[in-house]
PDB file of C-alpha atoms and ligand atoms in Angstrom:
ATOM      1  CA  MET A 263       1.698 -11.360  22.377  1.00 44.00           C
ATOM      2  CA  THR A 264       1.560 -12.148  18.708  1.00 41.00           C
ATOM      3  CA  GLU A 265       4.328 -14.789  18.512  1.00 44.00           C
ATOM      4  CA  ASN A 266       3.392 -17.980  16.717  1.00 47.00           C
ATOM      5  CA  ARG A 267       0.205 -16.441  15.483  1.00 65.00           C
ATOM      6  CA  GLN A 268      -0.383 -16.228  11.797  1.00 87.00           C
ATOM      7  CA  ILE A 269      -1.017 -12.864  10.223  1.00 96.00           C
ATOM      8  CA  THR A 270      -4.140 -13.104   8.084  1.00 96.00           C
ATOM      9  CA  LYS A 271      -5.540  -9.606   7.672  1.00 97.00           C
ATOM     10  CA  ALA A 272      -4.651  -6.732   5.382  1.00 98.00           C
ATOM     11  CA  VAL A 273      -6.000  -3.213   5.669  1.00 98.00           C
ATOM     12  CA  ILE A 274      -5.989  -0.969   2.606  1.00 98.00           C
ATOM     13  CA  PRO A 275      -6.773   2.691   3.289  1.00 96.00           C
ATOM     14  CA  ALA A 276      -8.442   4.063   0.170  1.00 93.00           C
ATOM     15  CA  ALA A 277     -10.352   7.113   1.323  1.00 87.00           C
ATOM     16  CA  GLY A 278      -7.924   9.752   0.000  1.00 84.00           C
ATOM     17  CA  LEU A 279      -9.197  12.364  -2.432  1.00 83.00           C
ATOM     18  CA  GLY A 280      -6.562  11.935  -5.127  1.00 83.00           C
ATOM     19  CA  THR A 281      -6.093  15.644  -5.714  1.00 87.00           C
ATOM     20  CA  ARG A 282      -2.660  15.035  -7.292  1.00 89.00           C
ATOM     21  CA  PHE A 283      -4.456  13.443 -10.246  1.00 92.00           C
ATOM     22  CA  LEU A 284      -7.168  15.987 -10.918  1.00 93.00           C
ATOM     23  CA  PRO A 285      -9.126  16.254 -13.147  1.00 93.00           C
ATOM     24  CA  ALA A 286      -9.005  12.481 -13.799  1.00 91.00           C
ATOM     25  CA  THR A 287     -10.029  11.846 -10.189  1.00 91.00           C
ATOM     26  CA  LYS A 288     -12.881  14.359 -10.121  1.00 91.00           C
ATOM     27  CA  ALA A 289     -15.551  11.671 -10.464  1.00 90.00           C
ATOM     28  CA  MET A 290     -13.443   8.514 -10.179  1.00 91.00           C
ATOM     29  CA  PRO A 291     -11.479   7.161  -7.198  1.00 92.00           C
ATOM     30  CA  LYS A 292      -7.729   7.469  -7.745  1.00 92.00           C
ATOM     31  CA  GLU A 293      -7.399   3.775  -6.865  1.00 93.00           C
ATOM     32  CA  MET A 294      -9.343   2.944 -10.051  1.00 94.00           C
ATOM     33  CA  LEU A 295      -6.823   4.569 -12.416  1.00 94.00           C
ATOM     34  CA  PRO A 296      -5.778   1.826 -14.829  1.00 96.00           C
ATOM     35  CA  VAL A 297      -2.223   0.566 -14.700  1.00 95.00           C
ATOM     36  CA  VAL A 298      -2.086  -1.128 -18.133  1.00 96.00           C
ATOM     37  CA  ASP A 299      -5.472  -2.874 -17.938  1.00 95.00           C
ATOM     38  CA  ARG A 300      -6.162  -3.316 -14.249  1.00 95.00           C
ATOM     39  CA  PRO A 301      -7.065  -0.658 -11.700  1.00 96.00           C
ATOM     40  CA  ALA A 302      -4.131   0.202  -9.422  1.00 95.00           C
ATOM     41  CA  ILE A 303      -5.980  -1.136  -6.371  1.00 95.00           C
ATOM     42  CA  GLN A 304      -6.253  -4.619  -7.888  1.00 96.00           C
ATOM     43  CA  TYR A 305      -2.446  -4.974  -7.889  1.00 96.00           C
ATOM     44  CA  VAL A 306      -2.376  -4.023  -4.218  1.00 96.00           C
ATOM     45  CA  VAL A 307      -5.073  -6.517  -3.239  1.00 97.00           C
ATOM     46  CA  ALA A 308      -3.318  -9.199  -5.328  1.00 96.00           C
ATOM     47  CA  GLU A 309      -0.051  -8.472  -3.473  1.00 96.00           C
ATOM     48  CA  ALA A 310      -1.774  -8.955  -0.101  1.00 97.00           C
ATOM     49  CA  VAL A 311      -3.357 -12.214  -1.239  1.00 96.00           C
ATOM     50  CA  ARG A 312      -0.013 -13.465  -2.625  1.00 95.00           C
ATOM     51  CA  ALA A 313       1.479 -12.900   0.837  1.00 96.00           C
ATOM     52  CA  GLY A 314      -1.232 -15.135   2.297  1.00 95.00           C
ATOM     53  CA  LEU A 315      -3.513 -12.352   3.542  1.00 96.00           C
ATOM     54  CA  GLN A 316      -6.901 -13.577   2.376  1.00 92.00           C
ATOM     55  CA  ASP A 317      -8.899 -11.219   4.566  1.00 96.00           C
ATOM     56  CA  VAL A 318      -8.711  -7.723   3.109  1.00 97.00           C
ATOM     57  CA  LEU A 319     -10.400  -4.692   4.632  1.00 98.00           C
ATOM     58  CA  MET A 320     -10.633  -1.577   2.508  1.00 97.00           C
ATOM     59  CA  ILE A 321     -11.197   1.760   4.216  1.00 97.00           C
ATOM     60  CA  THR A 322     -13.181   3.833   1.753  1.00 94.00           C
ATOM     61  CA  GLY A 323     -14.946   7.158   1.813  1.00 90.00           C
ATOM     62  CA  ARG A 324     -17.472   9.152  -0.161  1.00 85.00           C
ATOM     63  CA  SER A 325     -17.388   8.720  -3.971  1.00 84.00           C
ATOM     64  CA  LYS A 326     -15.593   5.382  -3.700  1.00 90.00           C
ATOM     65  CA  ARG A 327     -18.441   3.105  -4.734  1.00 91.00           C
ATOM     66  CA  ALA A 328     -16.549   2.067  -7.880  1.00 94.00           C
ATOM     67  CA  LEU A 329     -14.103   0.225  -5.602  1.00 94.00           C
ATOM     68  CA  GLU A 330     -16.875  -1.916  -4.130  1.00 94.00           C
ATOM     69  CA  ASP A 331     -18.304  -2.532  -7.596  1.00 94.00           C
ATOM     70  CA  HIS A 332     -14.936  -3.597  -8.963  1.00 95.00           C
ATOM     71  CA  PHE A 333     -14.590  -6.358  -6.377  1.00 94.00           C
ATOM     72  CA  ASP A 334     -18.218  -7.453  -6.794  1.00 92.00           C
ATOM     73  CA  ARG A 335     -19.776  -9.790  -9.323  1.00 92.00           C
ATOM     74  CA  VAL A 336     -21.435  -8.482 -12.517  1.00 93.00           C
ATOM     75  CA  PRO A 337     -23.990 -11.202 -13.282  1.00 94.00           C
ATOM     76  CA  GLY A 338     -25.271  -9.625 -16.538  1.00 95.00           C
ATOM     77  CA  LEU A 339     -21.809  -9.260 -18.084  1.00 95.00           C
ATOM     78  CA  GLU A 340     -20.699 -12.672 -16.811  1.00 95.00           C
ATOM     79  CA  ALA A 341     -23.794 -14.360 -18.312  1.00 95.00           C
ATOM     80  CA  SER A 342     -23.348 -12.655 -21.673  1.00 96.00           C
ATOM     81  CA  LEU A 343     -19.637 -13.592 -21.885  1.00 95.00           C
ATOM     82  CA  ALA A 344     -20.460 -17.171 -20.835  1.00 95.00           C
ATOM     83  CA  ALA A 345     -23.185 -17.381 -23.496  1.00 96.00           C
ATOM     84  CA  LYS A 346     -20.661 -16.266 -26.128  1.00 95.00           C
ATOM     85  CA  GLY A 347     -18.138 -18.797 -24.844  1.00 96.00           C
ATOM     86  CA  ASP A 348     -15.597 -15.994 -24.275  1.00 95.00           C
ATOM     87  CA  ASP A 349     -13.769 -17.705 -21.399  1.00 95.00           C
ATOM     88  CA  GLU A 350     -10.751 -15.432 -21.614  1.00 93.00           C
ATOM     89  CA  LYS A 351     -12.734 -12.251 -20.931  1.00 93.00           C
ATOM     90  CA  LEU A 352     -14.865 -14.044 -18.374  1.00 95.00           C
ATOM     91  CA  ALA A 353     -11.717 -14.958 -16.457  1.00 94.00           C
ATOM     92  CA  LEU A 354     -10.597 -11.299 -16.528  1.00 93.00           C
ATOM     93  CA  VAL A 355     -13.975 -10.146 -15.224  1.00 93.00           C
ATOM     94  CA  ASN A 356     -13.807 -12.676 -12.392  1.00 93.00           C
ATOM     95  CA  GLU A 357     -10.184 -11.986 -11.465  1.00 91.00           C
ATOM     96  CA  ALA A 358     -10.916  -9.292  -8.879  1.00 93.00           C
ATOM     97  CA  THR A 359     -13.830 -11.167  -7.287  1.00 90.00           C
ATOM     98  CA  ALA A 360     -11.779 -14.338  -6.992  1.00 89.00           C
ATOM     99  CA  LEU A 361      -8.942 -12.641  -5.091  1.00 90.00           C
ATOM    100  CA  GLY A 362     -10.154 -13.130  -1.564  1.00 84.00           C
ATOM    101  CA  ASP A 363     -12.491 -12.080   1.139  1.00 91.00           C
ATOM    102  CA  ILE A 364     -12.840  -8.318   0.728  1.00 95.00           C
ATOM    103  CA  HIS A 365     -14.593  -6.147   3.283  1.00 96.00           C
ATOM    104  CA  PHE A 366     -15.329  -2.440   3.298  1.00 96.00           C
ATOM    105  CA  VAL A 367     -15.550   0.131   6.050  1.00 96.00           C
ATOM    106  CA  ARG A 368     -16.357   3.734   5.348  1.00 94.00           C
ATOM    107  CA  GLN A 369     -14.283   6.455   6.973  1.00 93.00           C
ATOM    108  CA  ILE A 370     -17.092   8.945   7.529  1.00 89.00           C
ATOM    109  CA  ASP A 371     -14.816  11.771   8.609  1.00 87.00           C
ATOM    110  CA  PRO A 372     -11.482  11.739   6.774  1.00 84.00           C
ATOM    111  CA  GLN A 373      -8.977  12.745   9.465  1.00 92.00           C
ATOM    112  CA  GLY A 374      -5.822  11.271   7.997  1.00 94.00           C
ATOM    113  CA  LEU A 375      -4.043   7.946   7.547  1.00 96.00           C
ATOM    114  CA  GLY A 376      -3.831   7.206  11.283  1.00 97.00           C
ATOM    115  CA  HIS A 377      -7.570   7.714  11.604  1.00 97.00           C
ATOM    116  CA  ALA A 378      -8.200   5.475   8.564  1.00 97.00           C
ATOM    117  CA  VAL A 379      -6.181   2.676  10.188  1.00 98.00           C
ATOM    118  CA  LEU A 380      -8.090   3.170  13.448  1.00 97.00           C
ATOM    119  CA  CYS A 381     -11.315   2.499  11.477  1.00 97.00           C
ATOM    120  CA  ALA A 382     -10.018  -1.095  11.080  1.00 97.00           C
ATOM    121  CA  LYS A 383      -9.864  -1.733  14.842  1.00 98.00           C
ATOM    122  CA  ARG A 384     -13.103  -3.702  15.206  1.00 97.00           C
ATOM    123  CA  HIS A 385     -12.424  -5.848  12.134  1.00 97.00           C
ATOM    124  CA  VAL A 386      -8.805  -6.607  13.008  1.00 97.00           C
ATOM    125  CA  GLY A 387      -9.216  -7.238  16.745  1.00 96.00           C
ATOM    126  CA  ASP A 388      -6.208  -8.309  18.805  1.00 96.00           C
ATOM    127  CA  GLU A 389      -4.000  -9.548  15.943  1.00 96.00           C
ATOM    128  CA  ALA A 390      -1.024  -8.229  14.071  1.00 98.00           C
ATOM    129  CA  PHE A 391      -2.067  -7.051  10.602  1.00 98.00           C
ATOM    130  CA  ALA A 392      -0.663  -5.582   7.421  1.00 98.00           C
ATOM    131  CA  VAL A 393      -1.419  -2.137   5.993  1.00 98.00           C
ATOM    132  CA  LEU A 394      -0.927  -1.533   2.267  1.00 98.00           C
ATOM    133  CA  LEU A 395      -1.302   1.981   0.900  1.00 96.00           C
ATOM    134  CA  GLY A 396      -3.190   1.967  -2.378  1.00 90.00           C
ATOM    135  CA  ASP A 397      -0.892   4.500  -4.072  1.00 89.00           C
ATOM    136  CA  ASP A 398       2.179   2.289  -3.807  1.00 93.00           C
ATOM    137  CA  LEU A 399       2.731  -0.574  -6.227  1.00 94.00           C
ATOM    138  CA  ILE A 400       5.445  -3.071  -5.369  1.00 94.00           C
ATOM    139  CA  GLY A 401       6.878  -5.250  -8.154  1.00 89.00           C
ATOM    140  CA  GLU A 402       5.201  -8.652  -8.365  1.00 88.00           C
ATOM    141  CA  GLN A 403       8.557 -10.423  -8.074  1.00 90.00           C
ATOM    142  CA  GLU A 404       9.263  -8.843  -4.659  1.00 93.00           C
ATOM    143  CA  SER A 405       8.546 -10.508  -1.314  1.00 95.00           C
ATOM    144  CA  LEU A 406       8.614  -7.393   0.874  1.00 97.00           C
ATOM    145  CA  LEU A 407       5.396  -8.086   2.739  1.00 97.00           C
ATOM    146  CA  GLU A 408       6.397 -11.676   3.527  1.00 97.00           C
ATOM    147  CA  GLU A 409       9.738 -10.450   4.928  1.00 97.00           C
ATOM    148  CA  MET A 410       7.986  -7.825   7.036  1.00 98.00           C
ATOM    149  CA  MET A 411       5.558 -10.416   8.388  1.00 97.00           C
ATOM    150  CA  LYS A 412       8.481 -12.595   9.478  1.00 97.00           C
ATOM    151  CA  VAL A 413      10.047  -9.651  11.311  1.00 97.00           C
ATOM    152  CA  GLN A 414       6.753  -8.873  13.040  1.00 97.00           C
ATOM    153  CA  ILE A 415       6.437 -12.485  14.211  1.00 96.00           C
ATOM    154  CA  ALA A 416      10.080 -12.546  15.382  1.00 96.00           C
ATOM    155  CA  THR A 417       9.906  -9.246  17.285  1.00 96.00           C
ATOM    156  CA  GLY A 418       6.240  -8.913  18.283  1.00 96.00           C
ATOM    157  CA  GLY A 419       6.528  -5.192  17.470  1.00 97.00           C
ATOM    158  CA  SER A 420       5.483  -3.167  14.444  1.00 98.00           C
ATOM    159  CA  VAL A 421       7.349  -3.144  11.144  1.00 98.00           C
ATOM    160  CA  VAL A 422       7.720  -0.449   8.497  1.00 98.00           C
ATOM    161  CA  ALA A 423       9.331  -0.589   5.063  1.00 98.00           C
ATOM    162  CA  LEU A 424      12.006   1.988   4.292  1.00 98.00           C
ATOM    163  CA  MET A 425      13.571   3.111   1.051  1.00 97.00           C
ATOM    164  CA  GLU A 426      16.460   5.474   0.480  1.00 97.00           C
ATOM    165  CA  VAL A 427      15.390   8.643  -1.329  1.00 96.00           C
ATOM    166  CA  GLU A 428      17.191  11.773  -2.489  1.00 96.00           C
ATOM    167  CA  PRO A 429      17.605  13.944   0.651  1.00 96.00           C
ATOM    168  CA  GLU A 430      15.526  16.767  -0.888  1.00 95.00           C
ATOM    169  CA  SER A 431      12.586  14.365  -1.446  1.00 94.00           C
ATOM    170  CA  ILE A 432      12.307  13.268   2.181  1.00 97.00           C
ATOM    171  CA  SER A 433       9.733  15.971   2.950  1.00 96.00           C
ATOM    172  CA  ALA A 434       7.174  13.932   0.961  1.00 94.00           C
ATOM    173  CA  TYR A 435       7.488  10.955   3.334  1.00 96.00           C
ATOM    174  CA  GLY A 436       7.665   9.780   6.893  1.00 97.00           C
ATOM    175  CA  CYS A 437      11.351   9.553   7.833  1.00 98.00           C
ATOM    176  CA  ALA A 438      13.101   7.082  10.162  1.00 98.00           C
ATOM    177  CA  ASP A 439      16.159   7.131  12.388  1.00 98.00           C
ATOM    178  CA  VAL A 440      17.438   3.539  12.621  1.00 97.00           C
ATOM    179  CA  THR A 441      20.157   1.366  14.159  1.00 97.00           C
ATOM    180  CA  GLU A 442      21.478  -1.833  12.576  1.00 96.00           C
ATOM    181  CA  ILE A 443      20.968  -5.041  14.584  1.00 95.00           C
ATOM    182  CA  ASP A 444      23.947  -7.453  14.596  1.00 93.00           C
ATOM    183  CA  GLY A 445      23.228 -10.591  12.614  1.00 93.00           C
ATOM    184  CA  GLU A 446      19.786  -9.487  11.426  1.00 93.00           C
ATOM    185  CA  ASP A 447      18.654  -8.214   8.051  1.00 94.00           C
ATOM    186  CA  TYR A 448      16.173  -5.817   9.639  1.00 97.00           C
ATOM    187  CA  VAL A 449      16.890  -2.689  11.676  1.00 98.00           C
ATOM    188  CA  LYS A 450      15.595  -1.105  14.882  1.00 98.00           C
ATOM    189  CA  VAL A 451      13.697   2.152  14.499  1.00 98.00           C
ATOM    190  CA  ASN A 452      14.736   4.733  17.103  1.00 98.00           C
ATOM    191  CA  GLY A 453      12.389   7.456  15.955  1.00 97.00           C
ATOM    192  CA  LEU A 454      10.053   8.567  13.183  1.00 98.00           C
ATOM    193  CA  VAL A 455       8.970  11.950  11.923  1.00 97.00           C
ATOM    194  CA  GLU A 456       6.267  12.717   9.359  1.00 97.00           C
ATOM    195  CA  LYS A 457       7.387  14.751   6.322  1.00 97.00           C
ATOM    196  CA  PRO A 458      10.302  16.665   7.856  1.00 97.00           C
ATOM    197  CA  ALA A 459      12.044  19.524   6.062  1.00 97.00           C
ATOM    198  CA  PRO A 460      15.261  18.102   4.523  1.00 97.00           C
ATOM    199  CA  GLU A 461      17.402  20.060   6.998  1.00 96.00           C
ATOM    200  CA  ASP A 462      15.537  18.542   9.962  1.00 96.00           C
ATOM    201  CA  ALA A 463      15.381  14.965   8.629  1.00 97.00           C
ATOM    202  CA  PRO A 464      17.235  12.364  10.719  1.00 97.00           C
ATOM    203  CA  SER A 465      18.083  10.343   7.564  1.00 97.00           C
ATOM    204  CA  ASN A 466      17.138   9.842   3.923  1.00 97.00           C
ATOM    205  CA  LEU A 467      15.177   6.685   4.776  1.00 98.00           C
ATOM    206  CA  ALA A 468      11.572   7.142   3.686  1.00 98.00           C
ATOM    207  CA  ILE A 469       8.594   5.119   4.885  1.00 98.00           C
ATOM    208  CA  ILE A 470       6.920   3.475   1.915  1.00 97.00           C
ATOM    209  CA  GLY A 471       3.354   2.245   1.908  1.00 96.00           C
ATOM    210  CA  ARG A 472       3.693  -1.168   3.548  1.00 98.00           C
ATOM    211  CA  TYR A 473       3.363  -1.789   7.279  1.00 98.00           C
ATOM    212  CA  VAL A 474       2.906  -4.855   9.497  1.00 98.00           C
ATOM    213  CA  LEU A 475       1.565  -3.592  12.793  1.00 98.00           C
ATOM    214  CA  SER A 476       1.045  -4.839  16.304  1.00 98.00           C
ATOM    215  CA  PRO A 477      -2.590  -4.369  17.417  1.00 97.00           C
ATOM    216  CA  LYS A 478      -1.151  -2.088  20.089  1.00 97.00           C
ATOM    217  CA  VAL A 479      -1.170   0.614  17.418  1.00 98.00           C
ATOM    218  CA  PHE A 480      -4.944   0.982  17.912  1.00 98.00           C
ATOM    219  CA  GLU A 481      -4.597   2.036  21.584  1.00 97.00           C
ATOM    220  CA  VAL A 482      -1.900   4.476  20.584  1.00 97.00           C
ATOM    221  CA  LEU A 483      -3.894   5.899  17.658  1.00 98.00           C
ATOM    222  CA  GLU A 484      -6.817   6.541  19.996  1.00 97.00           C
ATOM    223  CA  GLN A 485      -4.512   8.777  22.035  1.00 97.00           C
ATOM    224  CA  THR A 486      -2.790  10.440  19.069  1.00 96.00           C
ATOM    225  CA  GLY A 487      -3.846  14.008  18.386  1.00 95.00           C
ATOM    226  CA  PRO A 488      -3.693  15.778  15.038  1.00 95.00           C
ATOM    227  CA  GLY A 489      -0.172  16.136  13.691  1.00 95.00           C
ATOM    228  CA  ARG A 490       1.188  17.372  10.395  1.00 95.00           C
ATOM    229  CA  GLY A 491      -1.509  18.960   8.217  1.00 93.00           C
ATOM    230  CA  GLY A 492      -3.958  18.773  11.146  1.00 95.00           C
ATOM    231  CA  GLU A 493      -4.384  15.035  10.464  1.00 95.00           C
ATOM    232  CA  ILE A 494      -3.998  11.999  12.723  1.00 97.00           C
ATOM    233  CA  GLN A 495      -0.758  10.558  11.415  1.00 97.00           C
ATOM    234  CA  LEU A 496       0.153   6.879  11.474  1.00 98.00           C
ATOM    235  CA  THR A 497       3.792   7.971  11.660  1.00 98.00           C
ATOM    236  CA  ASP A 498       3.120   9.785  14.968  1.00 98.00           C
ATOM    237  CA  ALA A 499       1.547   6.659  16.485  1.00 98.00           C
ATOM    238  CA  LEU A 500       4.536   4.612  15.320  1.00 98.00           C
ATOM    239  CA  GLU A 501       6.890   7.158  16.880  1.00 98.00           C
ATOM    240  CA  THR A 502       5.107   6.542  20.218  1.00 98.00           C
ATOM    241  CA  LEU A 503       5.412   2.762  19.707  1.00 98.00           C
ATOM    242  CA  ALA A 504       9.109   3.108  18.858  1.00 97.00           C
ATOM    243  CA  GLN A 505       9.674   4.464  22.387  1.00 97.00           C
ATOM    244  CA  ASP A 506       7.557   1.718  23.990  1.00 94.00           C
ATOM    245  CA  THR A 507       9.618  -1.086  25.549  1.00 94.00           C
ATOM    246  CA  THR A 508       6.638  -3.120  26.822  1.00 93.00           C
ATOM    247  CA  PRO A 509       5.386  -6.211  24.896  1.00 91.00           C
ATOM    248  CA  GLY A 510       3.880  -5.243  21.542  1.00 92.00           C
ATOM    249  CA  GLY A 511       5.922  -2.038  21.560  1.00 94.00           C
ATOM    250  CA  GLY A 512       9.034  -1.387  19.481  1.00 96.00           C
ATOM    251  CA  VAL A 513       9.264  -0.586  15.773  1.00 98.00           C
ATOM    252  CA  TYR A 514      11.511  -2.357  13.282  1.00 98.00           C
ATOM    253  CA  ALA A 515      12.152  -1.803   9.610  1.00 98.00           C
ATOM    254  CA  VAL A 516      12.969  -3.722   6.486  1.00 98.00           C
ATOM    255  CA  LYS A 517      15.024  -1.747   3.963  1.00 97.00           C
ATOM    256  CA  PHE A 518      13.582  -2.218   0.494  1.00 97.00           C
ATOM    257  CA  THR A 519      15.668  -1.847  -2.643  1.00 95.00           C
ATOM    258  CA  GLY A 520      13.301  -3.405  -5.165  1.00 93.00           C
ATOM    259  CA  ARG A 521      10.764  -1.950  -7.543  1.00 91.00           C
ATOM    260  CA  ARG A 522       8.156   0.432  -6.190  1.00 92.00           C
ATOM    261  CA  TYR A 523       5.900   2.861  -8.033  1.00 90.00           C
ATOM    262  CA  ASP A 524       3.843   5.657  -6.572  1.00 86.00           C
ATOM    263  CA  THR A 525       0.743   5.633  -8.744  1.00 89.00           C
ATOM    264  CA  GLY A 526      -0.528   8.748  -6.954  1.00 84.00           C
ATOM    265  CA  ASP A 527       2.241  10.760  -8.621  1.00 86.00           C
ATOM    266  CA  LYS A 528       1.867  11.482 -12.352  1.00 91.00           C
ATOM    267  CA  LEU A 529       5.456  10.838 -13.436  1.00 92.00           C
ATOM    268  CA  SER A 530       5.849   7.708 -11.340  1.00 89.00           C
ATOM    269  CA  TYR A 531       2.437   6.504 -12.586  1.00 93.00           C
ATOM    270  CA  LEU A 532       3.554   6.863 -16.222  1.00 95.00           C
ATOM    271  CA  LYS A 533       6.759   4.940 -15.488  1.00 92.00           C
ATOM    272  CA  ALA A 534       4.734   2.169 -13.832  1.00 92.00           C
ATOM    273  CA  VAL A 535       2.441   1.823 -16.839  1.00 95.00           C
ATOM    274  CA  VAL A 536       5.352   1.723 -19.325  1.00 96.00           C
ATOM    275  CA  GLU A 537       7.472  -0.719 -17.273  1.00 93.00           C
ATOM    276  CA  LEU A 538       4.642  -3.089 -16.513  1.00 93.00           C
ATOM    277  CA  ALA A 539       3.432  -3.018 -20.122  1.00 96.00           C
ATOM    278  CA  CYS A 540       6.966  -3.741 -21.397  1.00 95.00           C
ATOM    279  CA  ALA A 541       7.156  -6.760 -19.089  1.00 92.00           C
ATOM    280  CA  ARG A 542       3.874  -8.169 -20.381  1.00 93.00           C
ATOM    281  CA  GLU A 543       4.021 -10.971 -22.931  1.00 94.00           C
ATOM    282  CA  ASP A 544       1.063  -9.662 -24.898  1.00 95.00           C
ATOM    283  CA  LEU A 545       2.215  -6.030 -25.033  1.00 97.00           C
ATOM    284  CA  GLY A 546       6.003  -5.949 -24.561  1.00 97.00           C
ATOM    285  CA  SER A 547       6.920  -7.140 -28.048  1.00 96.00           C
ATOM    286  CA  GLY A 548       4.886  -4.342 -29.626  1.00 97.00           C
ATOM    287  CA  LEU A 549       5.720  -1.602 -27.151  1.00 97.00           C
ATOM    288  CA  LYS A 550       9.500  -2.025 -26.735  1.00 97.00           C
ATOM    289  CA  PRO A 551      10.581  -1.461 -30.388  1.00 97.00           C
ATOM    290  CA  TRP A 552       8.215   1.510 -30.607  1.00 97.00           C
ATOM    291  CA  LEU A 553       9.638   2.960 -27.377  1.00 97.00           C
ATOM    292  CA  LYS A 554      13.206   2.643 -28.718  1.00 96.00           C
ATOM    293  CA  GLU A 555      12.286   4.499 -31.901  1.00 96.00           C
ATOM    294  CA  PHE A 556      10.349   7.109 -29.972  1.00 95.00           C
ATOM    295  CA  ALA A 557      13.240   7.657 -27.556  1.00 94.00           C
ATOM    296  CA  LYS A 558      15.539   8.515 -30.489  1.00 95.00           C
ATOM    297  CA  GLU A 559      13.270  11.435 -31.312  1.00 92.00           C
ATOM    298  CA  LEU A 560      13.457  12.870 -27.790  1.00 88.00           C
TER     299      LEU A 560
HETATM  300  C1  G1P B 896       1.788   8.507   3.740  1.00 60.32           C
HETATM  301  C2  G1P B 896       2.480   8.488   5.119  1.00 60.32           C
HETATM  302  C3  G1P B 896       3.971   8.741   4.967  1.00 60.32           C
HETATM  303  C4  G1P B 896       4.562   7.737   3.986  1.00 60.32           C
HETATM  304  C5  G1P B 896       3.809   7.768   2.644  1.00 60.32           C
HETATM  305  C6  G1P B 896       4.278   6.643   1.737  1.00 60.32           C
HETATM  306  O1  G1P B 896       1.848   9.825   3.233  1.00 60.32           O
HETATM  307  O2  G1P B 896       1.873   9.453   5.955  1.00 60.32           O
HETATM  308  O3  G1P B 896       4.596   8.621   6.210  1.00 60.32           O
HETATM  309  O4  G1P B 896       5.910   8.036   3.780  1.00 60.32           O
HETATM  310  O5  G1P B 896       2.401   7.594   2.842  1.00 60.32           O
HETATM  311  O6  G1P B 896       3.712   6.722   0.473  1.00 60.32           O
HETATM  312  P1  G1P B 896       0.948  10.296   1.969  1.00 60.32           P
HETATM  313  O7  G1P B 896       1.685   9.854   0.738  1.00 60.32           O
HETATM  314  O8  G1P B 896      -0.381   9.635   2.119  1.00 60.32           O
HETATM  315  O9  G1P B 896       0.884  11.790   2.084  1.00 60.32           O
END
């Protein structure tokens, strides 16, 4: 049982090919695409660390070395900035390294998200843990992960984050059938289905890229065969857990209404860059008046 145990580990699957962003991602991992001036993955790691998850495991694959380099030291650059007394840039260089304890595991054979999460089994052990998908950015002011961690500790089950989407968009997501729980601000998940056709979807509640999982998910993933797209789907393992009434079983959900950006999608990526830049002290004052003028021309 996981009650009264602290959740300390985050798993970030980052082995995907990023084909939605070709040709930019031909030689560069999609997670390294800059959102204003930081790679998308740095926001995700920072979110995990903010929630108290200091131990971060990234599941990478071939051509992802830039991710390891980004979270490593660069002694030559650091020494030259220090010699110049450029503390501001030095702090920026050190930001990613200072975030926490980051580990890497390589998914040799990319067989889907469920398989990527299974690659974390040895590192995570018998503890509840968070999963953050690198494509999803959650606004810095949100406390989604903290809320989900509380629900995991209260229920001992697994927790997903759901967001309402337009019914026709549900086929891009895992979809949940839920029941409200009296007196609670989270819901019980009755069933989950990966990327259903809109006419078959049980709701318009989409799974977004944050999970807090019971370690029981590993046993289930080991028994989960290929699902949609021939891949081992995390959603399918969670569907099995949703039907499991033994300790560690059960799936719950937090409904999220805050800011979320899918940086794996071009339009959503552009919106993320513009919104985050507008909110920045150093860039907002220059960008906002220009945007207003530009919008008049559209
Ligand atoms: C994955 C999951 C899906 C979830 C989505 C959230 O799909 O399989 O259930 O809704 O992330 O972003 P992907 O976007 O990797 O195809």
